């Protein structure tokens, strides 16, 4: 009849539509919990751990939702930048053409996919195997051998390394704070 019977705060985003079903005459409401989709990749900041799962609710149920835990920020382990400014600039252009849609504007992941600024030294050492060779295809990172050359991949690597070691300006830090606290900002303010 529309009367509110129960409510709870989910530990992360609920993007999916809920469904309802009955088992032995008892009604359940189920929903997938966890941020995702294209908007979640670039244009949002996931502040909490985002392990997706399906939750089913019923009146009188006793189970509790998992607690909200802040997402841990990584540690920079990238090698020291050694590439020329021209190579880094070329990598900047290639990154934003081929990598940004998954790994974020300016190499700042929204939290759903790996933030390459915090990639391990082993990842940087195997960059060609990953980007060109496709050794992580089963984990969702396809080979780009049909679109990028080895030199292109190396330029992107140089750009990512430069971003890992880059210190944001005061304006960038201010814009990020506003964005993370719900302000609507032009995307160019958040990128390098």
JSON list of C-alpha atoms in Angstrom, two decimals:
[
{"chain": "A", "resi": 1, "resn": "UNK", "atom": "CA", "xyz": [0.00, 0.00, 0.00]},
{"chain": "A", "resi": 2, "resn": "UNK", "atom": "CA", "xyz": [3.03, 2.31, -0.21]},
{"chain": "A", "resi": 3, "resn": "UNK", "atom": "CA", "xyz": [3.78, 2.40, 3.53]},
{"chain": "A", "resi": 4, "resn": "UNK", "atom": "CA", "xyz": [7.53, 2.40, 4.29]},
{"chain": "A", "resi": 5, "resn": "UNK", "atom": "CA", "xyz": [8.28, -0.86, 6.08]},
{"chain": "A", "resi": 6, "resn": "UNK", "atom": "CA", "xyz": [12.08, -0.87, 6.21]},
{"chain": "A", "resi": 7, "resn": "UNK", "atom": "CA", "xyz": [15.14, 0.88, 4.82]},
{"chain": "A", "resi": 8, "resn": "UNK", "atom": "CA", "xyz": [18.92, 0.48, 5.00]},
{"chain": "A", "resi": 9, "resn": "UNK", "atom": "CA", "xyz": [21.93, 2.25, 3.54]},
{"chain": "A", "resi": 10, "resn": "UNK", "atom": "CA", "xyz": [23.92, 0.18, 1.06]},
{"chain": "A", "resi": 11, "resn": "UNK", "atom": "CA", "xyz": [27.70, 0.17, 1.52]},
{"chain": "A", "resi": 12, "resn": "UNK", "atom": "CA", "xyz": [28.23, 1.28, -2.09]},
{"chain": "A", "resi": 13, "resn": "UNK", "atom": "CA", "xyz": [26.17, 2.37, -5.07]},
{"chain": "A", "resi": 14, "resn": "UNK", "atom": "CA", "xyz": [23.00, 0.62, -6.16]},
{"chain": "A", "resi": 15, "resn": "UNK", "atom": "CA", "xyz": [22.69, 1.15, -9.89]},
{"chain": "A", "resi": 16, "resn": "UNK", "atom": "CA", "xyz": [20.61, -1.86, -10.93]},
{"chain": "A", "resi": 17, "resn": "UNK", "atom": "CA", "xyz": [16.83, -1.95, -10.76]},
{"chain": "A", "resi": 18, "resn": "UNK", "atom": "CA", "xyz": [15.46, -4.16, -7.99]},
{"chain": "A", "resi": 19, "resn": "UNK", "atom": "CA", "xyz": [13.26, -7.15, -8.68]},
{"chain": "A", "resi": 20, "resn": "UNK", "atom": "CA", "xyz": [10.69, -8.85, -6.50]},
{"chain": "A", "resi": 21, "resn": "UNK", "atom": "CA", "xyz": [9.76, -12.52, -6.34]},
{"chain": "A", "resi": 22, "resn": "UNK", "atom": "CA", "xyz": [8.06, -14.94, -3.98]},
{"chain": "A", "resi": 23, "resn": "UNK", "atom": "CA", "xyz": [9.20, -18.29, -2.59]},
{"chain": "A", "resi": 24, "resn": "UNK", "atom": "CA", "xyz": [6.62, -20.36, -0.71]},
{"chain": "A", "resi": 25, "resn": "UNK", "atom": "CA", "xyz": [4.39, -17.31, -0.43]},
{"chain": "A", "resi": 26, "resn": "UNK", "atom": "CA", "xyz": [7.10, -15.08, 1.08]},
{"chain": "A", "resi": 27, "resn": "UNK", "atom": "CA", "xyz": [8.04, -11.95, -0.89]},
{"chain": "A", "resi": 28, "resn": "UNK", "atom": "CA", "xyz": [11.66, -10.99, -1.51]},
{"chain": "A", "resi": 29, "resn": "UNK", "atom": "CA", "xyz": [13.22, -7.91, -3.10]},
{"chain": "A", "resi": 30, "resn": "UNK", "atom": "CA", "xyz": [16.65, -8.44, -4.69]},
{"chain": "A", "resi": 31, "resn": "UNK", "atom": "CA", "xyz": [19.07, -5.93, -6.15]},
{"chain": "A", "resi": 32, "resn": "UNK", "atom": "CA", "xyz": [22.63, -5.94, -7.44]},
{"chain": "A", "resi": 33, "resn": "UNK", "atom": "CA", "xyz": [24.82, -3.70, -5.28]},
{"chain": "A", "resi": 34, "resn": "UNK", "atom": "CA", "xyz": [27.99, -2.16, -6.69]},
{"chain": "A", "resi": 35, "resn": "UNK", "atom": "CA", "xyz": [28.87, 0.73, -8.95]},
{"chain": "A", "resi": 36, "resn": "UNK", "atom": "CA", "xyz": [29.64, -0.02, -12.57]},
{"chain": "A", "resi": 37, "resn": "UNK", "atom": "CA", "xyz": [28.90, 0.86, -16.15]},
{"chain": "A", "resi": 38, "resn": "UNK", "atom": "CA", "xyz": [30.52, 3.52, -18.26]},
{"chain": "A", "resi": 39, "resn": "UNK", "atom": "CA", "xyz": [29.60, 6.43, -15.99]},
{"chain": "A", "resi": 40, "resn": "UNK", "atom": "CA", "xyz": [31.29, 4.65, -13.10]},
{"chain": "A", "resi": 41, "resn": "UNK", "atom": "CA", "xyz": [34.53, 4.31, -15.01]},
{"chain": "A", "resi": 42, "resn": "UNK", "atom": "CA", "xyz": [35.43, 7.94, -15.57]},
{"chain": "A", "resi": 43, "resn": "UNK", "atom": "CA", "xyz": [33.01, 10.45, -14.25]},
{"chain": "A", "resi": 44, "resn": "UNK", "atom": "CA", "xyz": [32.55, 9.37, -10.67]},
{"chain": "A", "resi": 45, "resn": "UNK", "atom": "CA", "xyz": [34.81, 8.76, -7.72]},
{"chain": "A", "resi": 46, "resn": "UNK", "atom": "CA", "xyz": [34.17, 5.57, -5.81]},
{"chain": "A", "resi": 47, "resn": "UNK", "atom": "CA", "xyz": [35.15, 6.40, -2.24]},
{"chain": "A", "resi": 48, "resn": "UNK", "atom": "CA", "xyz": [34.32, 2.99, -0.78]},
{"chain": "A", "resi": 49, "resn": "UNK", "atom": "CA", "xyz": [35.28, -0.58, -1.51]},
{"chain": "A", "resi": 50, "resn": "UNK", "atom": "CA", "xyz": [33.06, -1.72, -4.34]},
{"chain": "A", "resi": 51, "resn": "UNK", "atom": "CA", "xyz": [32.82, -5.50, -4.26]},
{"chain": "A", "resi": 52, "resn": "UNK", "atom": "CA", "xyz": [29.67, -6.24, -6.24]},
{"chain": "A", "resi": 53, "resn": "UNK", "atom": "CA", "xyz": [27.08, -8.68, -4.92]},
{"chain": "A", "resi": 54, "resn": "UNK", "atom": "CA", "xyz": [23.36, -9.37, -4.98]},
{"chain": "A", "resi": 55, "resn": "UNK", "atom": "CA", "xyz": [21.35, -8.69, -1.82]},
{"chain": "A", "resi": 56, "resn": "UNK", "atom": "CA", "xyz": [17.89, -10.14, -1.23]},
{"chain": "A", "resi": 57, "resn": "UNK", "atom": "CA", "xyz": [15.60, -8.64, 1.41]},
{"chain": "A", "resi": 58, "resn": "UNK", "atom": "CA", "xyz": [12.46, -9.92, 3.11]},
{"chain": "A", "resi": 59, "resn": "UNK", "atom": "CA", "xyz": [10.36, -8.67, 5.97]},
{"chain": "A", "resi": 60, "resn": "UNK", "atom": "CA", "xyz": [11.74, -10.00, 9.24]},
{"chain": "A", "resi": 61, "resn": "UNK", "atom": "CA", "xyz": [15.12, -10.89, 7.70]},
{"chain": "A", "resi": 62, "resn": "UNK", "atom": "CA", "xyz": [18.04, -10.94, 10.16]},
{"chain": "A", "resi": 63, "resn": "UNK", "atom": "CA", "xyz": [21.12, -10.69, 7.92]},
{"chain": "A", "resi": 64, "resn": "UNK", "atom": "CA", "xyz": [23.02, -7.41, 7.80]},
{"chain": "A", "resi": 65, "resn": "UNK", "atom": "CA", "xyz": [24.54, -5.67, 4.81]},
{"chain": "A", "resi": 66, "resn": "UNK", "atom": "CA", "xyz": [28.35, -5.53, 4.77]},
{"chain": "A", "resi": 67, "resn": "UNK", "atom": "CA", "xyz": [29.79, -2.44, 6.42]},
{"chain": "A", "resi": 68, "resn": "UNK", "atom": "CA", "xyz": [31.02, 0.45, 4.29]},
{"chain": "A", "resi": 69, "resn": "UNK", "atom": "CA", "xyz": [34.82, 0.55, 4.13]},
{"chain": "A", "resi": 70, "resn": "UNK", "atom": "CA", "xyz": [36.83, 3.40, 2.60]},
{"chain": "A", "resi": 71, "resn": "UNK", "atom": "CA", "xyz": [38.70, 2.49, -0.58]},
{"chain": "A", "resi": 72, "resn": "UNK", "atom": "CA", "xyz": [42.42, 2.34, 0.00]},
{"chain": "A", "resi": 73, "resn": "UNK", "atom": "CA", "xyz": [44.58, 4.66, -2.08]},
{"chain": "A", "resi": 74, "resn": "UNK", "atom": "CA", "xyz": [47.66, 3.08, -3.61]},
{"chain": "A", "resi": 75, "resn": "UNK", "atom": "CA", "xyz": [51.34, 3.83, -3.23]},
{"chain": "A", "resi": 76, "resn": "UNK", "atom": "CA", "xyz": [53.45, 5.07, -6.12]},
{"chain": "A", "resi": 77, "resn": "UNK", "atom": "CA", "xyz": [56.10, 2.48, -7.02]},
{"chain": "A", "resi": 78, "resn": "UNK", "atom": "CA", "xyz": [56.60, 3.59, -10.62]},
{"chain": "A", "resi": 79, "resn": "UNK", "atom": "CA", "xyz": [60.19, 3.92, -11.81]},
{"chain": "A", "resi": 80, "resn": "UNK", "atom": "CA", "xyz": [61.63, 7.43, -12.02]},
{"chain": "A", "resi": 81, "resn": "UNK", "atom": "CA", "xyz": [60.63, 9.35, -15.16]},
{"chain": "A", "resi": 82, "resn": "UNK", "atom": "CA", "xyz": [63.31, 9.24, -17.85]},
{"chain": "A", "resi": 83, "resn": "UNK", "atom": "CA", "xyz": [61.41, 9.92, -21.10]},
{"chain": "A", "resi": 84, "resn": "UNK", "atom": "CA", "xyz": [61.74, 13.12, -23.09]},
{"chain": "A", "resi": 85, "resn": "UNK", "atom": "CA", "xyz": [58.99, 15.75, -22.82]},
{"chain": "A", "resi": 86, "resn": "UNK", "atom": "CA", "xyz": [58.06, 14.99, -26.45]},
{"chain": "A", "resi": 87, "resn": "UNK", "atom": "CA", "xyz": [57.56, 11.29, -25.66]},
{"chain": "A", "resi": 88, "resn": "UNK", "atom": "CA", "xyz": [55.46, 12.12, -22.59]},
{"chain": "A", "resi": 89, "resn": "UNK", "atom": "CA", "xyz": [53.31, 14.52, -24.63]},
{"chain": "A", "resi": 90, "resn": "UNK", "atom": "CA", "xyz": [52.80, 11.86, -27.31]},
{"chain": "A", "resi": 91, "resn": "UNK", "atom": "CA", "xyz": [51.88, 9.39, -24.58]},
{"chain": "A", "resi": 92, "resn": "UNK", "atom": "CA", "xyz": [49.41, 11.93, -23.18]},
{"chain": "A", "resi": 93, "resn": "UNK", "atom": "CA", "xyz": [47.58, 12.08, -26.51]},
{"chain": "A", "resi": 94, "resn": "UNK", "atom": "CA", "xyz": [47.62, 8.31, -27.02]},
{"chain": "A", "resi": 95, "resn": "UNK", "atom": "CA", "xyz": [46.52, 7.60, -23.44]},
{"chain": "A", "resi": 96, "resn": "UNK", "atom": "CA", "xyz": [43.51, 9.89, -23.76]},
{"chain": "A", "resi": 97, "resn": "UNK", "atom": "CA", "xyz": [42.57, 8.28, -27.07]},
{"chain": "A", "resi": 98, "resn": "UNK", "atom": "CA", "xyz": [42.97, 4.61, -26.05]},
{"chain": "A", "resi": 99, "resn": "UNK", "atom": "CA", "xyz": [43.20, 4.24, -22.25]},
{"chain": "A", "resi": 100, "resn": "UNK", "atom": "CA", "xyz": [41.21, 7.03, -20.60]},
{"chain": "A", "resi": 101, "resn": "UNK", "atom": "CA", "xyz": [37.81, 5.37, -21.00]},
{"chain": "A", "resi": 102, "resn": "UNK", "atom": "CA", "xyz": [38.78, 2.60, -18.60]},
{"chain": "A", "resi": 103, "resn": "UNK", "atom": "CA", "xyz": [41.66, 4.00, -16.53]},
{"chain": "A", "resi": 104, "resn": "UNK", "atom": "CA", "xyz": [40.40, 7.58, -16.08]},
{"chain": "A", "resi": 105, "resn": "UNK", "atom": "CA", "xyz": [41.06, 11.13, -17.18]},
{"chain": "A", "resi": 106, "resn": "UNK", "atom": "CA", "xyz": [44.65, 12.15, -16.48]},
{"chain": "A", "resi": 107, "resn": "UNK", "atom": "CA", "xyz": [45.39, 8.59, -15.23]},
{"chain": "A", "resi": 108, "resn": "UNK", "atom": "CA", "xyz": [43.06, 9.13, -12.24]},
{"chain": "A", "resi": 109, "resn": "UNK", "atom": "CA", "xyz": [40.88, 6.07, -11.93]},
{"chain": "A", "resi": 110, "resn": "UNK", "atom": "CA", "xyz": [37.41, 6.51, -10.47]},
{"chain": "A", "resi": 111, "resn": "UNK", "atom": "CA", "xyz": [37.95, 3.34, -8.47]},
{"chain": "A", "resi": 112, "resn": "UNK", "atom": "CA", "xyz": [36.37, 0.60, -10.57]},
{"chain": "A", "resi": 113, "resn": "UNK", "atom": "CA", "xyz": [39.44, -0.31, -12.61]},
{"chain": "A", "resi": 114, "resn": "UNK", "atom": "CA", "xyz": [43.13, -0.14, -11.69]},
{"chain": "A", "resi": 115, "resn": "UNK", "atom": "CA", "xyz": [44.62, 3.30, -11.13]},
{"chain": "A", "resi": 116, "resn": "UNK", "atom": "CA", "xyz": [47.76, 3.02, -13.22]},
{"chain": "A", "resi": 117, "resn": "UNK", "atom": "CA", "xyz": [49.57, 5.64, -11.14]},
{"chain": "A", "resi": 118, "resn": "UNK", "atom": "CA", "xyz": [49.76, 2.95, -8.45]},
{"chain": "A", "resi": 119, "resn": "UNK", "atom": "CA", "xyz": [50.70, 0.04, -10.71]},
{"chain": "A", "resi": 120, "resn": "UNK", "atom": "CA", "xyz": [53.42, -2.23, -9.40]},
{"chain": "A", "resi": 121, "resn": "UNK", "atom": "CA", "xyz": [57.00, -2.13, -10.66]},
{"chain": "A", "resi": 122, "resn": "UNK", "atom": "CA", "xyz": [56.31, -5.54, -12.19]},
{"chain": "A", "resi": 123, "resn": "UNK", "atom": "CA", "xyz": [53.42, -4.04, -14.19]},
{"chain": "A", "resi": 124, "resn": "UNK", "atom": "CA", "xyz": [55.66, -1.27, -15.53]},
{"chain": "A", "resi": 125, "resn": "UNK", "atom": "CA", "xyz": [58.35, -3.87, -16.36]},
{"chain": "A", "resi": 126, "resn": "UNK", "atom": "CA", "xyz": [55.81, -6.01, -18.27]},
{"chain": "A", "resi": 127, "resn": "UNK", "atom": "CA", "xyz": [54.06, -3.07, -19.94]},
{"chain": "A", "resi": 128, "resn": "UNK", "atom": "CA", "xyz": [54.66, -4.31, -23.51]},
{"chain": "A", "resi": 129, "resn": "UNK", "atom": "CA", "xyz": [53.47, -7.83, -22.60]},
{"chain": "A", "resi": 130, "resn": "UNK", "atom": "CA", "xyz": [50.29, -6.38, -21.11]},
{"chain": "A", "resi": 131, "resn": "UNK", "atom": "CA", "xyz": [49.40, -3.63, -23.61]},
{"chain": "A", "resi": 132, "resn": "UNK", "atom": "CA", "xyz": [50.66, -5.25, -26.82]},
{"chain": "A", "resi": 133, "resn": "UNK", "atom": "CA", "xyz": [50.96, -8.94, -25.87]},
{"chain": "A", "resi": 134, "resn": "UNK", "atom": "CA", "xyz": [47.59, -9.23, -24.12]},
{"chain": "A", "resi": 135, "resn": "UNK", "atom": "CA", "xyz": [48.84, -11.31, -21.17]},
{"chain": "A", "resi": 136, "resn": "UNK", "atom": "CA", "xyz": [46.03, -9.91, -18.98]},
{"chain": "A", "resi": 137, "resn": "UNK", "atom": "CA", "xyz": [43.23, -10.45, -21.50]},
{"chain": "A", "resi": 138, "resn": "UNK", "atom": "CA", "xyz": [41.52, -12.98, -19.22]},
{"chain": "A", "resi": 139, "resn": "UNK", "atom": "CA", "xyz": [41.35, -10.25, -16.55]},
{"chain": "A", "resi": 140, "resn": "UNK", "atom": "CA", "xyz": [39.72, -7.77, -18.95]},
{"chain": "A", "resi": 141, "resn": "UNK", "atom": "CA", "xyz": [42.79, -5.97, -20.34]},
{"chain": "A", "resi": 142, "resn": "UNK", "atom": "CA", "xyz": [42.88, -6.81, -24.06]},
{"chain": "A", "resi": 143, "resn": "UNK", "atom": "CA", "xyz": [45.84, -6.56, -26.40]},
{"chain": "A", "resi": 144, "resn": "UNK", "atom": "CA", "xyz": [46.07, -3.31, -28.34]},
{"chain": "A", "resi": 145, "resn": "UNK", "atom": "CA", "xyz": [48.51, -4.76, -30.90]},
{"chain": "A", "resi": 146, "resn": "UNK", "atom": "CA", "xyz": [46.05, -4.04, -33.70]},
{"chain": "A", "resi": 147, "resn": "UNK", "atom": "CA", "xyz": [45.85, -0.33, -32.76]},
{"chain": "A", "resi": 148, "resn": "UNK", "atom": "CA", "xyz": [49.12, 0.65, -31.07]},
{"chain": "A", "resi": 149, "resn": "UNK", "atom": "CA", "xyz": [52.75, 0.08, -31.93]},
{"chain": "A", "resi": 150, "resn": "UNK", "atom": "CA", "xyz": [55.36, -0.90, -29.35]},
{"chain": "A", "resi": 151, "resn": "UNK", "atom": "CA", "xyz": [56.60, 2.71, -29.52]},
{"chain": "A", "resi": 152, "resn": "UNK", "atom": "CA", "xyz": [53.05, 3.96, -28.85]},
{"chain": "A", "resi": 153, "resn": "UNK", "atom": "CA", "xyz": [52.76, 1.67, -25.82]},
{"chain": "A", "resi": 154, "resn": "UNK", "atom": "CA", "xyz": [56.10, 2.92, -24.53]},
{"chain": "A", "resi": 155, "resn": "UNK", "atom": "CA", "xyz": [54.99, 6.55, -24.93]},
{"chain": "A", "resi": 156, "resn": "UNK", "atom": "CA", "xyz": [51.82, 5.77, -22.94]},
{"chain": "A", "resi": 157, "resn": "UNK", "atom": "CA", "xyz": [53.97, 4.10, -20.27]},
{"chain": "A", "resi": 158, "resn": "UNK", "atom": "CA", "xyz": [56.14, 7.24, -20.10]},
{"chain": "A", "resi": 159, "resn": "UNK", "atom": "CA", "xyz": [53.05, 9.43, -19.67]},
{"chain": "A", "resi": 160, "resn": "UNK", "atom": "CA", "xyz": [51.63, 7.17, -16.94]},
{"chain": "A", "resi": 161, "resn": "UNK", "atom": "CA", "xyz": [54.97, 7.24, -15.09]},
{"chain": "A", "resi": 162, "resn": "UNK", "atom": "CA", "xyz": [55.06, 11.03, -15.35]},
{"chain": "A", "resi": 163, "resn": "UNK", "atom": "CA", "xyz": [51.53, 11.23, -13.92]},
{"chain": "A", "resi": 164, "resn": "UNK", "atom": "CA", "xyz": [52.43, 8.86, -11.08]},
{"chain": "A", "resi": 165, "resn": "UNK", "atom": "CA", "xyz": [55.21, 11.22, -9.98]},
{"chain": "A", "resi": 166, "resn": "UNK", "atom": "CA", "xyz": [53.35, 14.45, -10.73]},
{"chain": "A", "resi": 167, "resn": "UNK", "atom": "CA", "xyz": [52.22, 16.68, -7.85]},
{"chain": "A", "resi": 168, "resn": "UNK", "atom": "CA", "xyz": [48.83, 18.33, -8.42]},
{"chain": "A", "resi": 169, "resn": "UNK", "atom": "CA", "xyz": [48.66, 22.12, -8.36]},
{"chain": "A", "resi": 170, "resn": "UNK", "atom": "CA", "xyz": [46.63, 23.97, -5.75]},
{"chain": "A", "resi": 171, "resn": "UNK", "atom": "CA", "xyz": [43.88, 24.59, -8.33]},
{"chain": "A", "resi": 172, "resn": "UNK", "atom": "CA", "xyz": [43.76, 20.87, -9.20]},
{"chain": "A", "resi": 173, "resn": "UNK", "atom": "CA", "xyz": [43.61, 19.86, -5.53]},
{"chain": "A", "resi": 174, "resn": "UNK", "atom": "CA", "xyz": [40.81, 22.39, -4.94]},
{"chain": "A", "resi": 175, "resn": "UNK", "atom": "CA", "xyz": [38.85, 21.19, -7.99]},
{"chain": "A", "resi": 176, "resn": "UNK", "atom": "CA", "xyz": [39.28, 17.55, -6.90]},
{"chain": "A", "resi": 177, "resn": "UNK", "atom": "CA", "xyz": [38.02, 18.35, -3.42]},
{"chain": "A", "resi": 178, "resn": "UNK", "atom": "CA", "xyz": [34.95, 20.11, -4.85]},
{"chain": "A", "resi": 179, "resn": "UNK", "atom": "CA", "xyz": [34.30, 17.24, -7.27]},
{"chain": "A", "resi": 180, "resn": "UNK", "atom": "CA", "xyz": [34.68, 14.57, -4.58]},
{"chain": "A", "resi": 181, "resn": "UNK", "atom": "CA", "xyz": [32.24, 16.47, -2.40]},
{"chain": "A", "resi": 182, "resn": "UNK", "atom": "CA", "xyz": [29.51, 16.65, -5.01]},
{"chain": "A", "resi": 183, "resn": "UNK", "atom": "CA", "xyz": [30.18, 19.85, -6.95]},
{"chain": "A", "resi": 184, "resn": "UNK", "atom": "CA", "xyz": [29.58, 19.80, -10.70]},
{"chain": "A", "resi": 185, "resn": "UNK", "atom": "CA", "xyz": [32.79, 20.85, -12.47]},
{"chain": "A", "resi": 186, "resn": "UNK", "atom": "CA", "xyz": [34.03, 20.92, -16.06]},
{"chain": "A", "resi": 187, "resn": "UNK", "atom": "CA", "xyz": [36.05, 17.74, -16.74]},
{"chain": "A", "resi": 188, "resn": "UNK", "atom": "CA", "xyz": [39.01, 19.79, -18.00]},
{"chain": "A", "resi": 189, "resn": "UNK", "atom": "CA", "xyz": [39.47, 21.17, -14.46]},
{"chain": "A", "resi": 190, "resn": "UNK", "atom": "CA", "xyz": [40.16, 17.65, -13.22]},
{"chain": "A", "resi": 191, "resn": "UNK", "atom": "CA", "xyz": [42.56, 16.62, -15.95]},
{"chain": "A", "resi": 192, "resn": "UNK", "atom": "CA", "xyz": [46.17, 17.59, -16.44]}
]
